[in-house]
Coordinates of C-alpha atoms in Angstrom, one line a residue:
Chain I
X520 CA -17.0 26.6 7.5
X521 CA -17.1 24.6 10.5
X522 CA -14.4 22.2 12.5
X523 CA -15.2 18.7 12.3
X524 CA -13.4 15.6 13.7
X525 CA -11.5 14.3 10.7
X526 CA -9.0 11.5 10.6
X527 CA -5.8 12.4 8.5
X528 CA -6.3 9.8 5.4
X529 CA -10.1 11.0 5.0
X530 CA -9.0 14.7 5.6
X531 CA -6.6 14.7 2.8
X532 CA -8.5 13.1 0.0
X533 CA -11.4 15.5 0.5
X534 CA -9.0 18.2 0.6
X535 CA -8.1 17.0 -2.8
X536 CA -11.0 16.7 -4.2
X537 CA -12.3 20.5 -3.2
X538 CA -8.8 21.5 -5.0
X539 CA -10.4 20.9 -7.9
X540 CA -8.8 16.7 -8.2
X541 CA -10.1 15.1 -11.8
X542 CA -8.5 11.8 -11.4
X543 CA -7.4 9.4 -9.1
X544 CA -5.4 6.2 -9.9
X545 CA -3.8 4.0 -6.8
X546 CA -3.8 1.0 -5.2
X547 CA -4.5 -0.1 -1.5
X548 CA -1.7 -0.5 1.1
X549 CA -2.3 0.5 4.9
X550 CA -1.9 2.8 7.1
X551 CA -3.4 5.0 3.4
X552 CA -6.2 2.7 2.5
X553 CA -8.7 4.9 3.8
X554 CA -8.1 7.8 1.4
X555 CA -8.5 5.4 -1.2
X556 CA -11.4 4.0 -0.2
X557 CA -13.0 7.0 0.1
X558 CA -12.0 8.5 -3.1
X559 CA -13.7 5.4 -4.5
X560 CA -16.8 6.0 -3.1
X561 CA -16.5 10.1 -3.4
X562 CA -14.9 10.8 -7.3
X563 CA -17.6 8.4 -9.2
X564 CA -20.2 10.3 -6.7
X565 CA -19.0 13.5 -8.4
X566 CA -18.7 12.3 -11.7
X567 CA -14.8 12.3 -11.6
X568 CA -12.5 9.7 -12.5
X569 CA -11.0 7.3 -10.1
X570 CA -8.9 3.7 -10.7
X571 CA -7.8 1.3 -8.4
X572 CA -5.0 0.2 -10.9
X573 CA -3.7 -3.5 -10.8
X574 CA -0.5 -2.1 -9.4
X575 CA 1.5 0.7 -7.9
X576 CA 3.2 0.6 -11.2
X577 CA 0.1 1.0 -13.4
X578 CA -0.9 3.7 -11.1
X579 CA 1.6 5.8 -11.5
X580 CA 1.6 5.1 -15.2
X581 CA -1.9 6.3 -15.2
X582 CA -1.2 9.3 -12.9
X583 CA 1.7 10.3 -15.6
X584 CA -1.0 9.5 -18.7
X585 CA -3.7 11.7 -17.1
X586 CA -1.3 14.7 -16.3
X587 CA -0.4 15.2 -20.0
X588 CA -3.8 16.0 -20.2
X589 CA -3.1 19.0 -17.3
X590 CA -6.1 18.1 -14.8
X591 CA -5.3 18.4 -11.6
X592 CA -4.3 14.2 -10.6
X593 CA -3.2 12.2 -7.7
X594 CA -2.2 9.5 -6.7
X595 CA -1.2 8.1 -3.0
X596 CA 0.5 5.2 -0.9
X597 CA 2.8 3.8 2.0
X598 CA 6.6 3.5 1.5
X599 CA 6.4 0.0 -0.4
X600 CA 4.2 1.0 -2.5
X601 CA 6.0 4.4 -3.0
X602 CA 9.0 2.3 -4.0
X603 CA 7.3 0.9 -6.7
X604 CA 6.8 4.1 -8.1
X605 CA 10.0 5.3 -8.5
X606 CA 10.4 4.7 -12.0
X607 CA 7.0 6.4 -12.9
X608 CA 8.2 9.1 -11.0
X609 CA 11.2 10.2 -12.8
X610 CA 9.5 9.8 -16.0
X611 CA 6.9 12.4 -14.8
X612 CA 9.9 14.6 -13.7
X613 CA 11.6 14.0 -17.1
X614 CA 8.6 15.0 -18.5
X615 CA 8.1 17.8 -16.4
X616 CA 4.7 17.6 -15.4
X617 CA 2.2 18.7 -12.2
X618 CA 1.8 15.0 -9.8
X619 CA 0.4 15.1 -6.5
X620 CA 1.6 12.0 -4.6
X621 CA 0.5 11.2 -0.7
X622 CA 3.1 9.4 0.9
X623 CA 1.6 8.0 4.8
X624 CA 5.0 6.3 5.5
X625 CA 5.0 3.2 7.3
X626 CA 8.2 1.0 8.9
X627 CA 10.7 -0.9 7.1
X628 CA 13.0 -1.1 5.1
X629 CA 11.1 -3.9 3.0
X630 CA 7.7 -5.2 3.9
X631 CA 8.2 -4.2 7.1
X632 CA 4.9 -3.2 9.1
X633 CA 2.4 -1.1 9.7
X634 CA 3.0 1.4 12.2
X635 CA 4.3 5.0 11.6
X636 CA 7.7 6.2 10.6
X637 CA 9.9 8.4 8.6
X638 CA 11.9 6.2 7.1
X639 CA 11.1 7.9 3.3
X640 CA 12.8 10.6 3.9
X641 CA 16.1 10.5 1.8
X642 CA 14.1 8.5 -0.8
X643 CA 11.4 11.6 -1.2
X644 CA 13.5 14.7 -0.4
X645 CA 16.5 13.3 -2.3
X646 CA 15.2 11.4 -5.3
X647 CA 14.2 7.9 -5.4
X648 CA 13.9 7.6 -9.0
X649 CA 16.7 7.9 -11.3
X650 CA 18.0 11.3 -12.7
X651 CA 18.3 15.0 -11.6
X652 CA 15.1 16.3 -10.5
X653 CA 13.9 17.7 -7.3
X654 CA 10.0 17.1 -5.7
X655 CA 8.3 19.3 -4.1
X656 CA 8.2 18.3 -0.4
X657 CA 5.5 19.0 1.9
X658 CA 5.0 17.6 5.7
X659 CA 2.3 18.1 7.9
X660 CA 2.1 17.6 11.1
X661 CA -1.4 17.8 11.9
X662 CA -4.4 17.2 10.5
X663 CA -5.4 20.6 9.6
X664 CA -2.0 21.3 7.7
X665 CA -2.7 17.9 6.3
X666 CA -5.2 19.5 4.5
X667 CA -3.6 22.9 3.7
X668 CA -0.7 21.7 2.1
X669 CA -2.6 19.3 0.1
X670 CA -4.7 22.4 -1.3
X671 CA -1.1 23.8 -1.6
X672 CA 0.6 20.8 -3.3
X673 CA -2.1 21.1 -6.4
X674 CA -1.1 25.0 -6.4
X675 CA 2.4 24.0 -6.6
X676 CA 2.6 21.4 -8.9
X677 CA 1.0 23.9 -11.2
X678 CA 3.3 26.6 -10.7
X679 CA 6.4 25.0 -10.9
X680 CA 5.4 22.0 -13.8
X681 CA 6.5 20.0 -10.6
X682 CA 5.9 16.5 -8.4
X683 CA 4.5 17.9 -5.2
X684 CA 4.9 15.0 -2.4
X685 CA 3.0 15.7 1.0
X686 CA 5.1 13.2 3.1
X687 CA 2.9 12.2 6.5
X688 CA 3.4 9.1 8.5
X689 CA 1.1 6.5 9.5
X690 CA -0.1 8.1 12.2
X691 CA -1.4 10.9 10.7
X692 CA -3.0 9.3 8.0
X693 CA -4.8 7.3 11.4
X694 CA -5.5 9.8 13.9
X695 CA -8.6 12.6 14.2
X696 CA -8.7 15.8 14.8
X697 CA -10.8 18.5 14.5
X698 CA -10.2 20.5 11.2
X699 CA -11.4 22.5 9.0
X700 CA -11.7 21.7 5.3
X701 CA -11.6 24.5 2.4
X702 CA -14.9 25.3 0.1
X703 CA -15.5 23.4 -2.9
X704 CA -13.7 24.7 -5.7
X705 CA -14.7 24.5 -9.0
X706 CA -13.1 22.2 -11.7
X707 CA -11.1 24.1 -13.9
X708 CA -12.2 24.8 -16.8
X709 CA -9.2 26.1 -19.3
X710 CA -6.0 23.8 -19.6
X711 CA -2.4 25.0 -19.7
X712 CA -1.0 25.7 -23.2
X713 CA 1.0 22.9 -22.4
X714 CA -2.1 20.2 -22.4
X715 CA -2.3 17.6 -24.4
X716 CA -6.1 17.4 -25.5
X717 CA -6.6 17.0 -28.7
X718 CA -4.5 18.7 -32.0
X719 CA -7.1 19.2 -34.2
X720 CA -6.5 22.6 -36.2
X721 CA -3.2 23.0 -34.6
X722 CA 0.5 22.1 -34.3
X723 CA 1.0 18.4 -32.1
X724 CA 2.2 19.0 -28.6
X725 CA 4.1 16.3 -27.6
X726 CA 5.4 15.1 -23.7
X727 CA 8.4 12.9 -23.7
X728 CA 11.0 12.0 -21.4
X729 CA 13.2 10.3 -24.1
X730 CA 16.1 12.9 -25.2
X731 CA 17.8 11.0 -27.7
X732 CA 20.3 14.0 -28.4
X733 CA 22.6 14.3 -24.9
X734 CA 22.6 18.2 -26.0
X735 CA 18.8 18.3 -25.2
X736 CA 18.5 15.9 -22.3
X737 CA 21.1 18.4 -20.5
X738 CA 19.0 21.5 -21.3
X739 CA 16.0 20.0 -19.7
X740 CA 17.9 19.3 -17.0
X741 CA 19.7 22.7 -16.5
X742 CA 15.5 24.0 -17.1
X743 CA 14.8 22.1 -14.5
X744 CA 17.2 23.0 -12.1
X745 CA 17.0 26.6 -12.6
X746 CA 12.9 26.2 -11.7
X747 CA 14.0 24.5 -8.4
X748 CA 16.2 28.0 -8.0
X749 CA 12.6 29.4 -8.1
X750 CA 11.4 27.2 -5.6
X751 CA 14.1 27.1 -3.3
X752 CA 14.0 31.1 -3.3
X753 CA 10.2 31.3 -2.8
X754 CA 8.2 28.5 -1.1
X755 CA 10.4 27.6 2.5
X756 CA 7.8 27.2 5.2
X757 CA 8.3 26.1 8.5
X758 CA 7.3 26.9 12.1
X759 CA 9.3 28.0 14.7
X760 CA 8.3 27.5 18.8
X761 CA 10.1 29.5 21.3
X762 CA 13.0 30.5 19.4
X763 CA 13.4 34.1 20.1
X764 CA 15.6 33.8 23.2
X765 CA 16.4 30.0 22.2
X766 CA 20.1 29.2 23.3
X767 CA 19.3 25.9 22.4
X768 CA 17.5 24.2 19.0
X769 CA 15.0 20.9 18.4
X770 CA 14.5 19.9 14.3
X771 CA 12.0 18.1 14.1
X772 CA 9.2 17.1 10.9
X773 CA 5.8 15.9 11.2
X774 CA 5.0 13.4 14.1
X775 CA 8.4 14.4 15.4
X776 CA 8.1 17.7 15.0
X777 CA 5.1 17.7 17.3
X778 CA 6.1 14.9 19.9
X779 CA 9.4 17.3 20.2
X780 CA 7.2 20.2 20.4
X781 CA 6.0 18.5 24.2
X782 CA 9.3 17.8 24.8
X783 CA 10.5 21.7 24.6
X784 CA 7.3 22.9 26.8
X785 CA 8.7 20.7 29.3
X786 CA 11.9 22.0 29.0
X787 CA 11.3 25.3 29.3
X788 CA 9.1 24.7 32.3
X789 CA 11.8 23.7 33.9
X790 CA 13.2 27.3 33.0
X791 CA 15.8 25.9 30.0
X792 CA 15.7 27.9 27.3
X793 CA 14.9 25.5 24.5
X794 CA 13.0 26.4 21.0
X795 CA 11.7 23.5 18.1
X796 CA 12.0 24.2 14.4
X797 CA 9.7 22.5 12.7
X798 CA 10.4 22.3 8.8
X799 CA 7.1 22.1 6.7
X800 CA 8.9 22.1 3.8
X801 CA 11.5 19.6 3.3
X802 CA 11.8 20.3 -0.3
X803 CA 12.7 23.2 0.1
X804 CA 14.6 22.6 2.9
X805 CA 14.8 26.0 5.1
X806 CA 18.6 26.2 5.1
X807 CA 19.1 29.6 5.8
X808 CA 17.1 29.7 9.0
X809 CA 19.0 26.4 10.0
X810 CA 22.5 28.1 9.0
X811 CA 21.6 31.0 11.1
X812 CA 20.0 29.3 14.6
X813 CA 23.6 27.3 13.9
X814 CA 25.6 30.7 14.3
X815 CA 23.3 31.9 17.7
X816 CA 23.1 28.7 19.5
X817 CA 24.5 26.5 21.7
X818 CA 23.4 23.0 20.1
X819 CA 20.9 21.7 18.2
X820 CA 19.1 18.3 18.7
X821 CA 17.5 16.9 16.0
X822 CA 14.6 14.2 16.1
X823 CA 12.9 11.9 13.6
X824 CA 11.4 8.6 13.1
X825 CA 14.5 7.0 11.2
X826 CA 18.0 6.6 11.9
X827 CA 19.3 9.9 10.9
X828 CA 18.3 11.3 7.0
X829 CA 16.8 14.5 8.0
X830 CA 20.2 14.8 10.5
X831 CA 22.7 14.9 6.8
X832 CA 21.2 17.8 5.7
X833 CA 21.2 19.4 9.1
X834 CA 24.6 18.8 9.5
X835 CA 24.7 20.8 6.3
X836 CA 23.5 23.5 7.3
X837 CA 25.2 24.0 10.2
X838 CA 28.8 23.4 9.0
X839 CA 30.3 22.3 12.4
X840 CA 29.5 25.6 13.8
X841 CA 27.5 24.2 16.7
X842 CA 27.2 20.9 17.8
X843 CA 24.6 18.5 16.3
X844 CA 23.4 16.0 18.5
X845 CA 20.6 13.5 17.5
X846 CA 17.6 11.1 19.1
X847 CA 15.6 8.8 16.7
X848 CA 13.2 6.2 16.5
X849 CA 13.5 4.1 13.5
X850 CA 11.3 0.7 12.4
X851 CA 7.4 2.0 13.4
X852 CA 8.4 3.1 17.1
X853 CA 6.5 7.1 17.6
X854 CA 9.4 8.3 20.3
X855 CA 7.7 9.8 24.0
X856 CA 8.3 13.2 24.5
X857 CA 9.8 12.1 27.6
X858 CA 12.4 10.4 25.7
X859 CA 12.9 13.8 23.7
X860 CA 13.1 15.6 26.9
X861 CA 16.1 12.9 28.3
X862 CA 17.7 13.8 25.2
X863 CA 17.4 17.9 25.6
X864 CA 18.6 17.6 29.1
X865 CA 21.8 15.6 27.4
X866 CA 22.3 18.6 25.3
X867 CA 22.2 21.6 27.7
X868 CA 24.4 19.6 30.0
X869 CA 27.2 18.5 27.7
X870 CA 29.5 21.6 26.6
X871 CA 31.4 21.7 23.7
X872 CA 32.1 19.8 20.8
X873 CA 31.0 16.1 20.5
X874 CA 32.9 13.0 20.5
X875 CA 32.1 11.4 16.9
X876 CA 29.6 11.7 14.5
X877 CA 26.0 12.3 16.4
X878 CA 24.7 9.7 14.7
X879 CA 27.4 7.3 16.2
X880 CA 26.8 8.6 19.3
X881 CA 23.2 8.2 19.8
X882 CA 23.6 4.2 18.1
X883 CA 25.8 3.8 20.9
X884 CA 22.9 4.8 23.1
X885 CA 20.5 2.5 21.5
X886 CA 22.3 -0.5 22.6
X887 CA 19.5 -1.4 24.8
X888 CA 17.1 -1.6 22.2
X889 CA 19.2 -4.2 20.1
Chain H
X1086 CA -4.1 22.3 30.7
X1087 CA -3.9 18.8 29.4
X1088 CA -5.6 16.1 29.8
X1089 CA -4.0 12.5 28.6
X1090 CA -6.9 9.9 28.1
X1091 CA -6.0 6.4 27.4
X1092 CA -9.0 4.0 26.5
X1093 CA -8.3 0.4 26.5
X1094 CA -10.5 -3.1 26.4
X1095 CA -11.7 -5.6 23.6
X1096 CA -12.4 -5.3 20.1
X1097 CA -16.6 -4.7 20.1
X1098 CA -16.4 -3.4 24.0
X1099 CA -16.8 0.4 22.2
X1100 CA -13.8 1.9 23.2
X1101 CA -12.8 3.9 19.9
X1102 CA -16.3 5.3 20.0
X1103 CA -16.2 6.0 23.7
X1104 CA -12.7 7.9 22.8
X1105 CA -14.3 9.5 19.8
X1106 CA -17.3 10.3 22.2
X1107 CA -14.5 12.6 24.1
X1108 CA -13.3 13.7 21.2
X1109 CA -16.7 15.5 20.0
X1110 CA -17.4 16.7 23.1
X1111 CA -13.8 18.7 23.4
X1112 CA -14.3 20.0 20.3
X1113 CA -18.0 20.9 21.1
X1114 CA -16.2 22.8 24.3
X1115 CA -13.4 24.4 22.2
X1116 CA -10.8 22.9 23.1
X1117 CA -8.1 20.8 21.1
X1118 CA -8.0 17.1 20.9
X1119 CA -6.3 14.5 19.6
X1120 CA -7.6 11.1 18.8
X1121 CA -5.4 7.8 17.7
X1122 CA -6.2 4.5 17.9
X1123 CA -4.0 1.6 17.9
X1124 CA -4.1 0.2 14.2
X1125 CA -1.4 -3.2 14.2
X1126 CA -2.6 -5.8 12.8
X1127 CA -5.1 -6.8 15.5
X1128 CA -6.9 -9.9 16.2
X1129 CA -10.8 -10.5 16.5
X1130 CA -11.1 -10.4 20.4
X1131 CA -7.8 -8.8 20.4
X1132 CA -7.3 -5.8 22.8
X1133 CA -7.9 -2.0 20.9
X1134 CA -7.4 1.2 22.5
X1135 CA -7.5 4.6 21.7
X1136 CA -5.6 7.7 23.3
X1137 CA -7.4 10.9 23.4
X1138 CA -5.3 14.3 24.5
X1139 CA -7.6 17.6 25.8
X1140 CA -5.8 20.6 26.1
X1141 CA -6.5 24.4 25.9
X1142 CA -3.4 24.9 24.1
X1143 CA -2.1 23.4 20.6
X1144 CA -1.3 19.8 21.1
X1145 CA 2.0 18.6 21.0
X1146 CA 2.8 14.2 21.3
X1147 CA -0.7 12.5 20.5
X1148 CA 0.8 9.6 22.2
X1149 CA 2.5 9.6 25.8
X1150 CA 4.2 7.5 27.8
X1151 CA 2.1 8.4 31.0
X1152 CA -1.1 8.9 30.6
X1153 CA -3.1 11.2 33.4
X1154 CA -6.1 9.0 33.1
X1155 CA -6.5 4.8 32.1
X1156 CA -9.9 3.4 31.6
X1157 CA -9.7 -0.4 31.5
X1158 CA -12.1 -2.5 29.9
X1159 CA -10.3 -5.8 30.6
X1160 CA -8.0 -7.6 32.5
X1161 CA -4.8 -7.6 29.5
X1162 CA -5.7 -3.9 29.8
X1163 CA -5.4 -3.2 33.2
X1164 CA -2.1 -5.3 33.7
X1165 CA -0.6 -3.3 30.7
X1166 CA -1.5 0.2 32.0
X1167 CA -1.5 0.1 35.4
X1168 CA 2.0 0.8 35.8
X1169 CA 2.1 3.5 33.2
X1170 CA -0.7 6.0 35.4
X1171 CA 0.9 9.2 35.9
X1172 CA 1.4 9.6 39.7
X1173 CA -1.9 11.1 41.3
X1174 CA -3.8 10.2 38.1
X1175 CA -6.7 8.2 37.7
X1176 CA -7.2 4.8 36.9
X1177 CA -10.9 3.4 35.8
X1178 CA -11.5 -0.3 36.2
X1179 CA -14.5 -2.7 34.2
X1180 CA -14.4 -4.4 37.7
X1181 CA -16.4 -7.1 36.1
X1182 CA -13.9 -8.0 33.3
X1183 CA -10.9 -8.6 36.0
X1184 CA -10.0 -10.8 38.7
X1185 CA -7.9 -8.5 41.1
X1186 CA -7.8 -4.9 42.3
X1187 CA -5.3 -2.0 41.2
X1188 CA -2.1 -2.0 43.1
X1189 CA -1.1 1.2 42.7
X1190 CA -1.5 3.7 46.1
X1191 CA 0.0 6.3 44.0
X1192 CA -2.6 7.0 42.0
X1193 CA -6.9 7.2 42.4
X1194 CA -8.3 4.2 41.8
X1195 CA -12.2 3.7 40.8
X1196 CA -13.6 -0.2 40.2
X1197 CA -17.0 -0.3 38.5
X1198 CA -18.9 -3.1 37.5
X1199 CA -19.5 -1.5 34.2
X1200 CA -20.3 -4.5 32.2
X1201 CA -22.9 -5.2 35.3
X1202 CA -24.6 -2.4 35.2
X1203 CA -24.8 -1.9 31.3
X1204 CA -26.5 -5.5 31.2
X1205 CA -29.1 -4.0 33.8
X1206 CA -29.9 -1.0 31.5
X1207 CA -30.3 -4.0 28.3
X1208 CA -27.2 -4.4 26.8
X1209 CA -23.8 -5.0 28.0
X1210 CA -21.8 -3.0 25.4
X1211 CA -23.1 -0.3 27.1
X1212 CA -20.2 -0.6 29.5
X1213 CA -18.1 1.9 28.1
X1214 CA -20.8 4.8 28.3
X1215 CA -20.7 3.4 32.2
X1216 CA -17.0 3.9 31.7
X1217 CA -17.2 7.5 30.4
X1218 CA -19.9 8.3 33.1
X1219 CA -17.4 7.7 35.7
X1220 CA -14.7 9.3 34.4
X1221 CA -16.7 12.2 34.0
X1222 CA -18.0 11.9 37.6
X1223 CA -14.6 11.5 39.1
X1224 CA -12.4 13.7 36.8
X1225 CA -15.1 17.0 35.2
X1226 CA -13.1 17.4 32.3
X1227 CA -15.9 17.9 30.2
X1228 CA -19.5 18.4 31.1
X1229 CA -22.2 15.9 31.1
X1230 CA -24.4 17.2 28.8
X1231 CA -21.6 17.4 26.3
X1232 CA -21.0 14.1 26.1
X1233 CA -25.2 13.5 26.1
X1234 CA -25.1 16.3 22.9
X1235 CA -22.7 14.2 20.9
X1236 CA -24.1 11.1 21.8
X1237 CA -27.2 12.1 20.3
X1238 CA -25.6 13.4 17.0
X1239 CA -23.1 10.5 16.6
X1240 CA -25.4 7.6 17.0
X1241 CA -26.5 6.0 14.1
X1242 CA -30.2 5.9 12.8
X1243 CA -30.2 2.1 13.9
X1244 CA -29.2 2.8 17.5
X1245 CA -30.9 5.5 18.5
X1246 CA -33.8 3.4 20.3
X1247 CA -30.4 2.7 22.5
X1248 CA -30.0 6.6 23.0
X1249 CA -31.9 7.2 26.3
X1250 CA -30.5 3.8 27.5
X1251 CA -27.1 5.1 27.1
X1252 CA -27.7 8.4 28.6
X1253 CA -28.7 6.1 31.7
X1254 CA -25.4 4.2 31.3
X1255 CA -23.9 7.5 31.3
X1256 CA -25.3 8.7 34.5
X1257 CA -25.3 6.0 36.6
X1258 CA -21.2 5.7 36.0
X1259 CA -21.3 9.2 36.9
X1260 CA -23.8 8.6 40.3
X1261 CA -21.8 5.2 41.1
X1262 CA -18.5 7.5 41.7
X1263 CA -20.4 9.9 43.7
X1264 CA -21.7 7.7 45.7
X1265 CA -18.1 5.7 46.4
X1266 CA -15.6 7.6 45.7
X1267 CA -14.8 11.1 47.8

């Protein structure tokens, strides 16, 4: 295969459909309308099904329908629409069963605009809909993991009976790169035992989420908590820049994991000795590798496009053991690495502990932008 | 090595497609790129630009604060990126779209009449592959015949009786900078 200049949105829904995708349900919101659109044009090309529902809410619904029928289905949208969602998507996790969902976050809270952000981060990683049950989550930060992790999120969502989220912002789902996408894979042709396709000549499967008896509701939960043990102990990815002699630590995801990436080159440039973790999944979130860059350095600066989720279960992690200091741009604004790099230079300067929550701290800093 | 490329002008003077131009042509030269245009909620004969990133190394911020190099289409553009040239950097003006000369002393400064010079090859929204020429002339980031490769591949079926017309537009931004600028 080849490189080609693909912008994130179209990257991902052809990703999806060489994965194998059978069916498609959504409905248009921007900065994701373009993997939409082109699924609409590209599924009915290849005979597969695809649905601009009347709603987020019946697109969800149909999403859930569909994957009782185990093919591989998707849906995506931008935080509003996401919100809408929620209640689909506990059902589906009640129900145990493998959802792909593209999140290309946009600012808010509420209507909010267009431009990027990370402001879904607590609402993906920690929930959103009602109940115990814990997504899958996946963030690239370029185009070509864009595409990889949606391959991976289909693999995933099969393994583990699990919603796989790949959580991007805005401009991701907007900007080109060159990438390359995976071969065509073949639709699947045997179904999970699982399925729901048809009970003739054999016993009815059903897929609820309704547990009338409280005794059964809990061991569906406890079932699916011990699967997130599986997942927790064997899909943590992330990336790691210049941490081997690191005395010093950037977190960043996605867009801010790569803006902070600049910001660190820079740094060390100037001979500090500054490394980035980038986590790629958040769900799993790679705890241990935090808990231990906690114990060997000197502070760790975390940045996103929000006002601080990511930083809770940093702080977390690192149990007081090193002080947390944090930079973010919330509302649509993509921070400068020269911002980041303002912010490093705060860290390796200031010894010992801080004065108040880091979050505090950094609102304090922000007065400006009020 | 990186190269920060910010493309700025109207909507319909071409200046996503003169960023996505750049954007092939890297890529046709091995070397990463980024490409992102701004998507708000734009007007029709709004201003639209695009910021391209060349490196030889794995890209870090598709968008920065300082761009190395400003190609400005218009007048809004030049007023808003004027002051954001990296120091030493280079700063491409559409002398024909604005009413005053760069400020800066800072940084290298090239007016063109691109929109002039377009309309003498046929068609004035040639001006940003007079645009490109002279960036390429001034600042060889990427070969000539690069750009003239994806050019040919990346224009539509309805165009291409505009293809050898744009080369032109191509070259003479590129022969206008040798001839003024040292």
């Amino acid at each position: 295969m080849v490189k080609e200049l693909l912008k994130g949105n179209i990257a991902i829904a052809e990703a999806a459909v060489r994965a194998g995708l059978q069916a498609y349900f959504g409905y248009p919101i921007t900065p994701q309308t373009e993997l939409l659109e082109y699924l609409s044009k590209r599924m009915p090309e290849l005979g597969r099904t695809f649905v601009q529902a009347e709603s987020e809410l019946g697109a969800i619904n149909m999403v859930y329908g569909a994957a009782c029928t185990g093919v591989r289905v998707m849906s995506s949208s931008s935080s509003p629409g996401i919100s809408l969602m929620m209640e689909g998507l506990s059902y589906i996790a009640g129900t145990e069963l493998p959802v792909v969902l593209i999140d290309v976050m946009r600012g808010g809270p509420g209507l909010g605009n267009i431009a990027p952000s990370q402001q879904d981060y607590n609402q993906i990683v920690h929930g959103g809909g009602h109940g115990d049950y814990y997504p899958i989550v996946l963030a690239p930060a370029n185009i070509q993991e864009a595409i990889d992790l949606t391959v991976l999120a289909f693999d995933l969502a099969e393994k583990y009976r699990s919603i796989v989220i790949v959580l991007l912002d805005g401009s991701l789902g907007q900007m080109m790169e060159p990438a390359e996408l995976p071969p065509m894979q073949p639709l699947r042709e045997s179904y999970p035992e699982w399925a729901t396709r048809g009970a003739i000549g054999r016993e009815r499967r059903i897929h609820t989420s309704i547990y009338l008896n409280p005794v059964e509701q809990e061991k569906t939960n406890l079932r699916i908590l011990q699967r997130w043990q599986e997942v927790k102990k064997n899909e943590v990815r992330y990336k790691s820049y210049f941490l081997e002699d690191a005395e010093y630590v950037v977190i960043g995801f996605g867009t801010a994991g790569r803006v902070a990436l600049s910001a660190v080159r820079a740094a060390r440039a100037e001979g500090n000795k500054v490394g980035l973790l980038r986590p790629v999944t958040l769900a799993p979130f790679p705890a241990q590798q935090i808990e231990a860059l906690a114990g060997s350095s000197k502070g760790i600066l975390v940045v996103e496009m929000n006002s601080g989720q990511m930083l809770d279960d940093v702080m977390a992690c690192v149990k007081g053991r090193t002080p947390v200091h944090f930079y973010g741009r919330p509302g649509g604004i993509v921070p400068l690495p020269d911002e980041v790099l303002v912010e490093i230079h705060r860290m390796t300067e200031k010894s010992g502990r801080l004065n108040g929550h880091p979050r505090d701290q950094w609102l304090e800093r922000m007065v400006q932008h009020i | 090595m990186q190269t920060e490329i910010i493309i700025s002008g109207f909507g319909g003077q071409g200046v996503l497609f003169a960023g996505q131009l750049l954007a092939y042509a890297a890529m046709e030269q091995s070397l990463q790129v980024t490409w992102i245009p701004s998507y708000g909620p734009e007007m029709r004969g709004g201003t639209a630009n695009c910021t391209v990133i060349i490196s030889d190394e794995e890209i870090g911020s598709p968008v920065v604060g300082s761009p190395k190099v400003v190609l400005a289409l218009n007048l809004p553009s030049l007023d808003k990126y004027e002051p954001l040239v990296k120091a030493g950097g280079l700063l491409i003006v559409n002398a024909s779209m604005v009413d005053r000369a760069p400020q800066r002393t800072d940084i290298q400064t090239v007016m063109i009449p691109a929109s002039e010079i377009a309309e003498s090859l046929g068609d004035k929204r040639m001006a940003n592959m007079v645009m490109l020429g002279a960036l390429l002339g001034n600042l060889p980031i990427l070969p000539e015949e690069a750009i003239a490769k994806v050019l040919r591949e990346h224009t539509t079926e309805r165009m291409q009786k505009l293809l050898s017309a744009n080369l032109e537009a191509l070259k003479r931004g590129m022969n206008y900078l040798v001839e003024k600028v040292k």
